[in-house]
Amino acid sequence: AKLVERRDKRKWILTLHDVLLTENQAEKPPEDEFEVQYINRFDAVIVCGNEDRALIARQEVHIVRNGAQITMQFRQSPAMGPILFLGPFRYPPNLKGIIEFLTDVYPLVRAQLPSVQLLILGGDHARVTSARYPCFDQPGVTVMDFIEDVMPHILNCSISINPDTNVRGTSLKVIESLAGGRVCVSTKDGARGLLEANLPSLVIVDRNSFSDCIVKL
């Protein structure tokens, strides 16, 4: 965003995939002030959802929603396909979310479904990263590095999950899963920006109901 210091007479527009300004706090931290001064120097700002729009106190903020292209016919999910988590570890909430899921939820699911499989598409160097955490070393858990085309894995899974919390923007993992015709079981935070659409394939759970919902599905 500091490139705006070199602006000329043309219109300058800033795209914010995640708006990281503090929410519901009267006194804003210094990092917010730093970001806002640059955000306000652009002629217009683009965000991807209403929640992020509400965090920016200025005019000329436009919503361009995230999406996924639907390029195939619907295919029914396999009855005992793997659970899919699609989230590059380079984004900290993805790594934190799947670690919490593996620690708190996956053992409960496995206790009821001993043959359950969990496929984690963690992006570049995911296997190296996961080796640092014992929770990944559980039966049925497979971690894969960067995959160019994720759709075959979406089609081969029974359901997908999004256990992320404290996120902004809208989750591409959820959107891609729904575009592939798969139910996504998500935290309320993970479904940010999509709740108002009332999508039947997007199932919202809290930590206490996560495992039971997965087992039922």
PDB file of C-alpha atoms in Angstrom:
ATOM      1  CA  ALA A   1       0.000   0.000   0.000  1.00  0.00           C
ATOM      2  CA  LYS A   2       2.958   2.356   0.495  1.00  0.00           C
ATOM      3  CA  LEU A   3       3.315   2.408  -3.277  1.00  0.00           C
ATOM      4  CA  VAL A   4       0.642   5.113  -3.145  1.00  0.00           C
ATOM      5  CA  GLU A   5       3.445   7.476  -2.148  1.00  0.00           C
ATOM      6  CA  ARG A   6       4.470   7.343  -5.823  1.00  0.00           C
ATOM      7  CA  ARG A   7       0.974   8.056  -7.128  1.00  0.00           C
ATOM      8  CA  ASP A   8       0.379  10.187 -10.204  1.00  0.00           C
ATOM      9  CA  LYS A   9      -2.789  11.793 -11.593  1.00  0.00           C
ATOM     10  CA  ARG A  10      -4.458   8.481 -12.371  1.00  0.00           C
ATOM     11  CA  LYS A  11      -6.945   6.839 -10.017  1.00  0.00           C
ATOM     12  CA  TRP A  12      -5.355   4.572  -7.428  1.00  0.00           C
ATOM     13  CA  ILE A  13      -7.395   1.668  -6.037  1.00  0.00           C
ATOM     14  CA  LEU A  14      -6.463  -0.586  -3.129  1.00  0.00           C
ATOM     15  CA  THR A  15      -7.704  -4.196  -2.961  1.00  0.00           C
ATOM     16  CA  LEU A  16      -7.913  -5.656   0.550  1.00  0.00           C
ATOM     17  CA  HIS A  17      -8.526  -9.401   0.622  1.00  0.00           C
ATOM     18  CA  ASP A  18      -8.553  -9.215   4.437  1.00  0.00           C
ATOM     19  CA  VAL A  19      -9.300  -6.023   6.375  1.00  0.00           C
ATOM     20  CA  LEU A  20      -7.189  -6.424   9.499  1.00  0.00           C
ATOM     21  CA  LEU A  21      -8.379  -3.338  11.373  1.00  0.00           C
ATOM     22  CA  THR A  22      -9.456  -3.844  14.981  1.00  0.00           C
ATOM     23  CA  GLU A  23     -13.128  -4.644  15.495  1.00  0.00           C
ATOM     24  CA  ASN A  24     -15.353  -3.384  18.353  1.00  0.00           C
ATOM     25  CA  GLN A  25     -12.684  -1.451  20.219  1.00  0.00           C
ATOM     26  CA  ALA A  26     -12.986   2.234  21.106  1.00  0.00           C
ATOM     27  CA  GLU A  27      -9.255   2.969  21.254  1.00  0.00           C
ATOM     28  CA  LYS A  28      -7.498   1.804  18.114  1.00  0.00           C
ATOM     29  CA  PRO A  29      -3.940   0.421  18.343  1.00  0.00           C
ATOM     30  CA  PRO A  30      -1.042   2.187  16.567  1.00  0.00           C
ATOM     31  CA  GLU A  31      -0.910  -0.403  13.792  1.00  0.00           C
ATOM     32  CA  ASP A  32      -4.506   0.491  12.867  1.00  0.00           C
ATOM     33  CA  GLU A  33      -3.585   4.152  12.585  1.00  0.00           C
ATOM     34  CA  PHE A  34      -0.647   3.233  10.364  1.00  0.00           C
ATOM     35  CA  GLU A  35      -2.838   1.168   8.038  1.00  0.00           C
ATOM     36  CA  VAL A  36      -5.703   3.660   7.910  1.00  0.00           C
ATOM     37  CA  GLN A  37      -3.478   6.530   6.838  1.00  0.00           C
ATOM     38  CA  TYR A  38      -2.467   4.559   3.749  1.00  0.00           C
ATOM     39  CA  ILE A  39      -5.939   3.151   3.064  1.00  0.00           C
ATOM     40  CA  ASN A  40      -7.335   6.691   3.015  1.00  0.00           C
ATOM     41  CA  ARG A  41      -4.791   7.909   0.475  1.00  0.00           C
ATOM     42  CA  PHE A  42      -6.307   5.733  -2.245  1.00  0.00           C
ATOM     43  CA  ASP A  43      -9.172   6.967  -4.400  1.00  0.00           C
ATOM     44  CA  ALA A  44     -11.166   3.807  -3.713  1.00  0.00           C
ATOM     45  CA  VAL A  45     -10.914   0.544  -1.796  1.00  0.00           C
ATOM     46  CA  ILE A  46     -12.162  -2.933  -2.750  1.00  0.00           C
ATOM     47  CA  VAL A  47     -13.118  -5.523  -0.109  1.00  0.00           C
ATOM     48  CA  CYS A  48     -14.794  -8.934  -0.455  1.00  0.00           C
ATOM     49  CA  GLY A  49     -17.670  -8.772   2.017  1.00  0.00           C
ATOM     50  CA  ASN A  50     -20.018  -6.666   4.111  1.00  0.00           C
ATOM     51  CA  GLU A  51     -18.219  -7.432   7.388  1.00  0.00           C
ATOM     52  CA  ASP A  52     -14.937  -6.079   6.060  1.00  0.00           C
ATOM     53  CA  ARG A  53     -16.743  -3.091   4.521  1.00  0.00           C
ATOM     54  CA  ALA A  54     -18.034  -2.146   7.974  1.00  0.00           C
ATOM     55  CA  LEU A  55     -14.476  -1.908   9.331  1.00  0.00           C
ATOM     56  CA  ILE A  56     -13.448   0.902   6.970  1.00  0.00           C
ATOM     57  CA  ALA A  57     -14.755   4.338   7.927  1.00  0.00           C
ATOM     58  CA  ARG A  58     -14.534   6.149   4.602  1.00  0.00           C
ATOM     59  CA  GLN A  59     -16.389   6.620   1.332  1.00  0.00           C
ATOM     60  CA  GLU A  60     -15.661   4.807  -1.916  1.00  0.00           C
ATOM     61  CA  VAL A  61     -15.409   1.305  -0.499  1.00  0.00           C
ATOM     62  CA  HIS A  62     -16.718  -1.299  -2.946  1.00  0.00           C
ATOM     63  CA  ILE A  63     -17.513  -4.977  -2.444  1.00  0.00           C
ATOM     64  CA  VAL A  64     -16.270  -7.486  -5.026  1.00  0.00           C
ATOM     65  CA  ARG A  65     -17.101 -10.915  -3.661  1.00  0.00           C
ATOM     66  CA  ASN A  66     -14.841 -13.936  -3.863  1.00  0.00           C
ATOM     67  CA  GLY A  67     -16.091 -16.775  -6.020  1.00  0.00           C
ATOM     68  CA  ALA A  68     -15.242 -20.031  -7.738  1.00  0.00           C
ATOM     69  CA  GLN A  69     -15.987 -21.145 -11.272  1.00  0.00           C
ATOM     70  CA  ILE A  70     -18.281 -24.144 -11.599  1.00  0.00           C
ATOM     71  CA  THR A  71     -16.929 -26.154 -14.526  1.00  0.00           C
ATOM     72  CA  MET A  72     -18.382 -29.633 -14.013  1.00  0.00           C
ATOM     73  CA  GLN A  73     -21.611 -31.532 -13.456  1.00  0.00           C
ATOM     74  CA  PHE A  74     -22.570 -32.311  -9.870  1.00  0.00           C
ATOM     75  CA  ARG A  75     -21.238 -35.641  -8.635  1.00  0.00           C
ATOM     76  CA  GLN A  76     -22.534 -37.249  -5.459  1.00  0.00           C
ATOM     77  CA  SER A  77     -19.964 -37.443  -2.692  1.00  0.00           C
ATOM     78  CA  PRO A  78     -18.570 -40.882  -1.821  1.00  0.00           C
ATOM     79  CA  ALA A  79     -20.058 -42.318   1.370  1.00  0.00           C
ATOM     80  CA  MET A  80     -16.719 -43.002   3.062  1.00  0.00           C
ATOM     81  CA  GLY A  81     -14.403 -40.615   1.264  1.00  0.00           C
ATOM     82  CA  PRO A  82     -11.955 -38.559   3.304  1.00  0.00           C
ATOM     83  CA  ILE A  83     -12.695 -35.384   5.195  1.00  0.00           C
ATOM     84  CA  LEU A  84     -10.925 -32.573   3.330  1.00  0.00           C
ATOM     85  CA  PHE A  85      -9.184 -29.522   4.764  1.00  0.00           C
ATOM     86  CA  LEU A  86      -8.019 -27.150   2.056  1.00  0.00           C
ATOM     87  CA  GLY A  87      -5.886 -24.429   3.643  1.00  0.00           C
ATOM     88  CA  PRO A  88      -2.316 -23.312   2.915  1.00  0.00           C
ATOM     89  CA  PHE A  89      -0.307 -23.155   6.126  1.00  0.00           C
ATOM     90  CA  ARG A  90       1.313 -19.877   5.032  1.00  0.00           C
ATOM     91  CA  TYR A  91      -1.901 -18.241   6.295  1.00  0.00           C
ATOM     92  CA  PRO A  92      -1.567 -18.522  10.103  1.00  0.00           C
ATOM     93  CA  PRO A  93      -5.292 -19.085  10.890  1.00  0.00           C
ATOM     94  CA  ASN A  94      -5.236 -22.178   8.644  1.00  0.00           C
ATOM     95  CA  LEU A  95      -2.413 -23.795  10.581  1.00  0.00           C
ATOM     96  CA  LYS A  96      -3.883 -22.800  13.938  1.00  0.00           C
ATOM     97  CA  GLY A  97      -7.336 -24.008  12.924  1.00  0.00           C
ATOM     98  CA  ILE A  98      -6.268 -27.457  11.748  1.00  0.00           C
ATOM     99  CA  ILE A  99      -4.024 -27.958  14.798  1.00  0.00           C
ATOM    100  CA  GLU A 100      -6.982 -27.221  17.074  1.00  0.00           C
ATOM    101  CA  PHE A 101      -9.182 -29.543  15.014  1.00  0.00           C
ATOM    102  CA  LEU A 102      -6.647 -32.370  15.201  1.00  0.00           C
ATOM    103  CA  THR A 103      -6.232 -31.847  18.935  1.00  0.00           C
ATOM    104  CA  ASP A 104      -9.847 -31.388  20.038  1.00  0.00           C
ATOM    105  CA  VAL A 105     -12.168 -32.745  17.346  1.00  0.00           C
ATOM    106  CA  TYR A 106     -10.499 -35.426  15.214  1.00  0.00           C
ATOM    107  CA  PRO A 107      -9.919 -37.891  18.110  1.00  0.00           C
ATOM    108  CA  LEU A 108     -13.645 -37.707  18.935  1.00  0.00           C
ATOM    109  CA  VAL A 109     -14.570 -38.387  15.308  1.00  0.00           C
ATOM    110  CA  ARG A 110     -12.130 -41.282  15.089  1.00  0.00           C
ATOM    111  CA  ALA A 111     -13.521 -42.811  18.284  1.00  0.00           C
ATOM    112  CA  GLN A 112     -16.873 -43.196  16.505  1.00  0.00           C
ATOM    113  CA  LEU A 113     -15.545 -43.771  12.974  1.00  0.00           C
ATOM    114  CA  PRO A 114     -12.290 -45.758  13.303  1.00  0.00           C
ATOM    115  CA  SER A 115     -11.730 -45.874   9.538  1.00  0.00           C
ATOM    116  CA  VAL A 116     -12.083 -42.123   9.005  1.00  0.00           C
ATOM    117  CA  GLN A 117      -9.525 -40.390   6.795  1.00  0.00           C
ATOM    118  CA  LEU A 118      -8.503 -36.722   6.889  1.00  0.00           C
ATOM    119  CA  LEU A 119      -6.749 -35.208   3.868  1.00  0.00           C
ATOM    120  CA  ILE A 120      -4.995 -31.889   4.468  1.00  0.00           C
ATOM    121  CA  LEU A 121      -3.892 -29.806   1.480  1.00  0.00           C
ATOM    122  CA  GLY A 122      -1.519 -27.466   3.265  1.00  0.00           C
ATOM    123  CA  GLY A 123       0.336 -25.789   0.409  1.00  0.00           C
ATOM    124  CA  ASP A 124       4.080 -25.308   0.016  1.00  0.00           C
ATOM    125  CA  HIS A 125       6.223 -27.116   2.621  1.00  0.00           C
ATOM    126  CA  ALA A 126       3.146 -28.343   4.505  1.00  0.00           C
ATOM    127  CA  ARG A 127       4.661 -31.749   5.277  1.00  0.00           C
ATOM    128  CA  VAL A 128       7.768 -30.149   6.736  1.00  0.00           C
ATOM    129  CA  THR A 129       5.641 -27.823   8.850  1.00  0.00           C
ATOM    130  CA  SER A 130       3.295 -30.558  10.041  1.00  0.00           C
ATOM    131  CA  ALA A 131       6.232 -32.705  11.165  1.00  0.00           C
ATOM    132  CA  ARG A 132       6.832 -30.180  13.958  1.00  0.00           C
ATOM    133  CA  TYR A 133       3.452 -30.897  15.578  1.00  0.00           C
ATOM    134  CA  PRO A 134       2.601 -34.315  17.100  1.00  0.00           C
ATOM    135  CA  CYS A 135      -1.131 -33.842  16.444  1.00  0.00           C
ATOM    136  CA  PHE A 136      -0.575 -34.516  12.722  1.00  0.00           C
ATOM    137  CA  ASP A 137       0.837 -37.955  13.540  1.00  0.00           C
ATOM    138  CA  GLN A 138      -2.537 -39.669  13.972  1.00  0.00           C
ATOM    139  CA  PRO A 139      -4.018 -42.627  12.068  1.00  0.00           C
ATOM    140  CA  GLY A 140      -5.849 -41.633   8.919  1.00  0.00           C
ATOM    141  CA  VAL A 141      -4.244 -38.182   8.587  1.00  0.00           C
ATOM    142  CA  THR A 142      -2.506 -37.362   5.282  1.00  0.00           C
ATOM    143  CA  VAL A 143      -0.786 -34.028   4.611  1.00  0.00           C
ATOM    144  CA  MET A 144       0.020 -32.935   1.062  1.00  0.00           C
ATOM    145  CA  ASP A 145       2.073 -30.030  -0.237  1.00  0.00           C
ATOM    146  CA  PHE A 146       1.031 -27.627  -3.008  1.00  0.00           C
ATOM    147  CA  ILE A 147      -1.547 -29.035  -5.456  1.00  0.00           C
ATOM    148  CA  GLU A 148      -2.184 -27.245  -8.745  1.00  0.00           C
ATOM    149  CA  ASP A 149      -5.746 -28.544  -9.207  1.00  0.00           C
ATOM    150  CA  VAL A 150      -7.697 -29.098  -5.988  1.00  0.00           C
ATOM    151  CA  MET A 151     -11.021 -30.012  -7.605  1.00  0.00           C
ATOM    152  CA  PRO A 152     -10.309 -33.775  -7.946  1.00  0.00           C
ATOM    153  CA  HIS A 153      -9.659 -33.886  -4.194  1.00  0.00           C
ATOM    154  CA  ILE A 154     -12.864 -31.949  -3.514  1.00  0.00           C
ATOM    155  CA  LEU A 155     -14.856 -34.399  -5.641  1.00  0.00           C
ATOM    156  CA  ASN A 156     -13.264 -37.401  -3.915  1.00  0.00           C
ATOM    157  CA  CYS A 157     -14.037 -36.225  -0.380  1.00  0.00           C
ATOM    158  CA  SER A 158     -17.220 -36.893   1.566  1.00  0.00           C
ATOM    159  CA  ILE A 159     -17.245 -33.494   3.273  1.00  0.00           C
ATOM    160  CA  SER A 160     -14.883 -30.593   3.825  1.00  0.00           C
ATOM    161  CA  ILE A 161     -14.146 -28.622   6.978  1.00  0.00           C
ATOM    162  CA  ASN A 162     -13.138 -25.121   7.915  1.00  0.00           C
ATOM    163  CA  PRO A 163     -12.145 -24.966  11.598  1.00  0.00           C
ATOM    164  CA  ASP A 164     -10.548 -21.505  11.303  1.00  0.00           C
ATOM    165  CA  THR A 165     -11.264 -18.734  13.802  1.00  0.00           C
ATOM    166  CA  ASN A 166     -10.412 -15.024  14.002  1.00  0.00           C
ATOM    167  CA  VAL A 167     -10.310 -14.553  10.236  1.00  0.00           C
ATOM    168  CA  ARG A 168     -11.290 -11.728   7.906  1.00  0.00           C
ATOM    169  CA  GLY A 169     -12.425 -11.607   4.309  1.00  0.00           C
ATOM    170  CA  THR A 170     -14.249 -14.662   2.959  1.00  0.00           C
ATOM    171  CA  SER A 171     -12.867 -18.182   2.870  1.00  0.00           C
ATOM    172  CA  LEU A 172     -11.957 -19.523  -0.557  1.00  0.00           C
ATOM    173  CA  LYS A 173     -11.781 -23.060   0.851  1.00  0.00           C
ATOM    174  CA  VAL A 174     -15.478 -22.860   1.693  1.00  0.00           C
ATOM    175  CA  ILE A 175     -16.438 -21.350  -1.640  1.00  0.00           C
ATOM    176  CA  GLU A 176     -14.465 -23.914  -3.651  1.00  0.00           C
ATOM    177  CA  SER A 177     -15.951 -26.779  -1.644  1.00  0.00           C
ATOM    178  CA  LEU A 178     -19.514 -25.570  -2.222  1.00  0.00           C
ATOM    179  CA  ALA A 179     -18.785 -25.004  -5.909  1.00  0.00           C
ATOM    180  CA  GLY A 180     -17.660 -28.636  -6.066  1.00  0.00           C
ATOM    181  CA  GLY A 181     -20.969 -29.795  -4.599  1.00  0.00           C
ATOM    182  CA  ARG A 182     -19.626 -30.736  -1.180  1.00  0.00           C
ATOM    183  CA  VAL A 183     -20.988 -29.953   2.262  1.00  0.00           C
ATOM    184  CA  CYS A 184     -18.598 -27.808   4.297  1.00  0.00           C
ATOM    185  CA  VAL A 185     -18.724 -27.982   8.092  1.00  0.00           C
ATOM    186  CA  SER A 186     -17.393 -24.677   9.358  1.00  0.00           C
ATOM    187  CA  THR A 187     -17.014 -22.499  12.382  1.00  0.00           C
ATOM    188  CA  LYS A 188     -19.035 -19.287  12.282  1.00  0.00           C
ATOM    189  CA  ASP A 189     -15.791 -17.334  11.785  1.00  0.00           C
ATOM    190  CA  GLY A 190     -14.805 -19.619   8.921  1.00  0.00           C
ATOM    191  CA  ALA A 191     -18.098 -18.863   7.160  1.00  0.00           C
ATOM    192  CA  ARG A 192     -17.594 -15.107   7.459  1.00  0.00           C
ATOM    193  CA  GLY A 193     -19.100 -13.223   4.554  1.00  0.00           C
ATOM    194  CA  LEU A 194     -21.271 -16.166   3.489  1.00  0.00           C
ATOM    195  CA  LEU A 195     -23.769 -16.503   6.338  1.00  0.00           C
ATOM    196  CA  GLU A 196     -26.364 -14.150   4.889  1.00  0.00           C
ATOM    197  CA  ALA A 197     -26.658 -16.310   1.753  1.00  0.00           C
ATOM    198  CA  ASN A 198     -28.214 -19.164   3.823  1.00  0.00           C
ATOM    199  CA  LEU A 199     -26.443 -21.823   1.771  1.00  0.00           C
ATOM    200  CA  PRO A 200     -27.807 -25.299   2.607  1.00  0.00           C
ATOM    201  CA  SER A 201     -24.424 -26.964   2.044  1.00  0.00           C
ATOM    202  CA  LEU A 202     -22.684 -24.690   4.558  1.00  0.00           C
ATOM    203  CA  VAL A 203     -23.160 -26.186   8.038  1.00  0.00           C
ATOM    204  CA  ILE A 204     -22.174 -23.951  10.957  1.00  0.00           C
ATOM    205  CA  VAL A 205     -20.960 -25.583  14.166  1.00  0.00           C
ATOM    206  CA  ASP A 206     -19.262 -24.630  17.401  1.00  0.00           C
ATOM    207  CA  ARG A 207     -16.458 -26.585  19.054  1.00  0.00           C
ATOM    208  CA  ASN A 208     -18.897 -28.683  21.082  1.00  0.00           C
ATOM    209  CA  SER A 209     -20.919 -29.854  18.086  1.00  0.00           C
ATOM    210  CA  PHE A 210     -18.125 -30.188  15.503  1.00  0.00           C
ATOM    211  CA  SER A 211     -17.411 -33.905  15.922  1.00  0.00           C
ATOM    212  CA  ASP A 212     -21.061 -34.975  16.200  1.00  0.00           C
ATOM    213  CA  CYS A 213     -21.950 -33.096  13.025  1.00  0.00           C
ATOM    214  CA  ILE A 214     -19.112 -34.717  11.075  1.00  0.00           C
ATOM    215  CA  VAL A 215     -20.055 -38.192  12.273  1.00  0.00           C
ATOM    216  CA  LYS A 216     -23.700 -37.649  11.343  1.00  0.00           C
ATOM    217  CA  LEU A 217     -22.833 -36.441   7.854  1.00  0.00           C
TER     218      LEU A 217
END
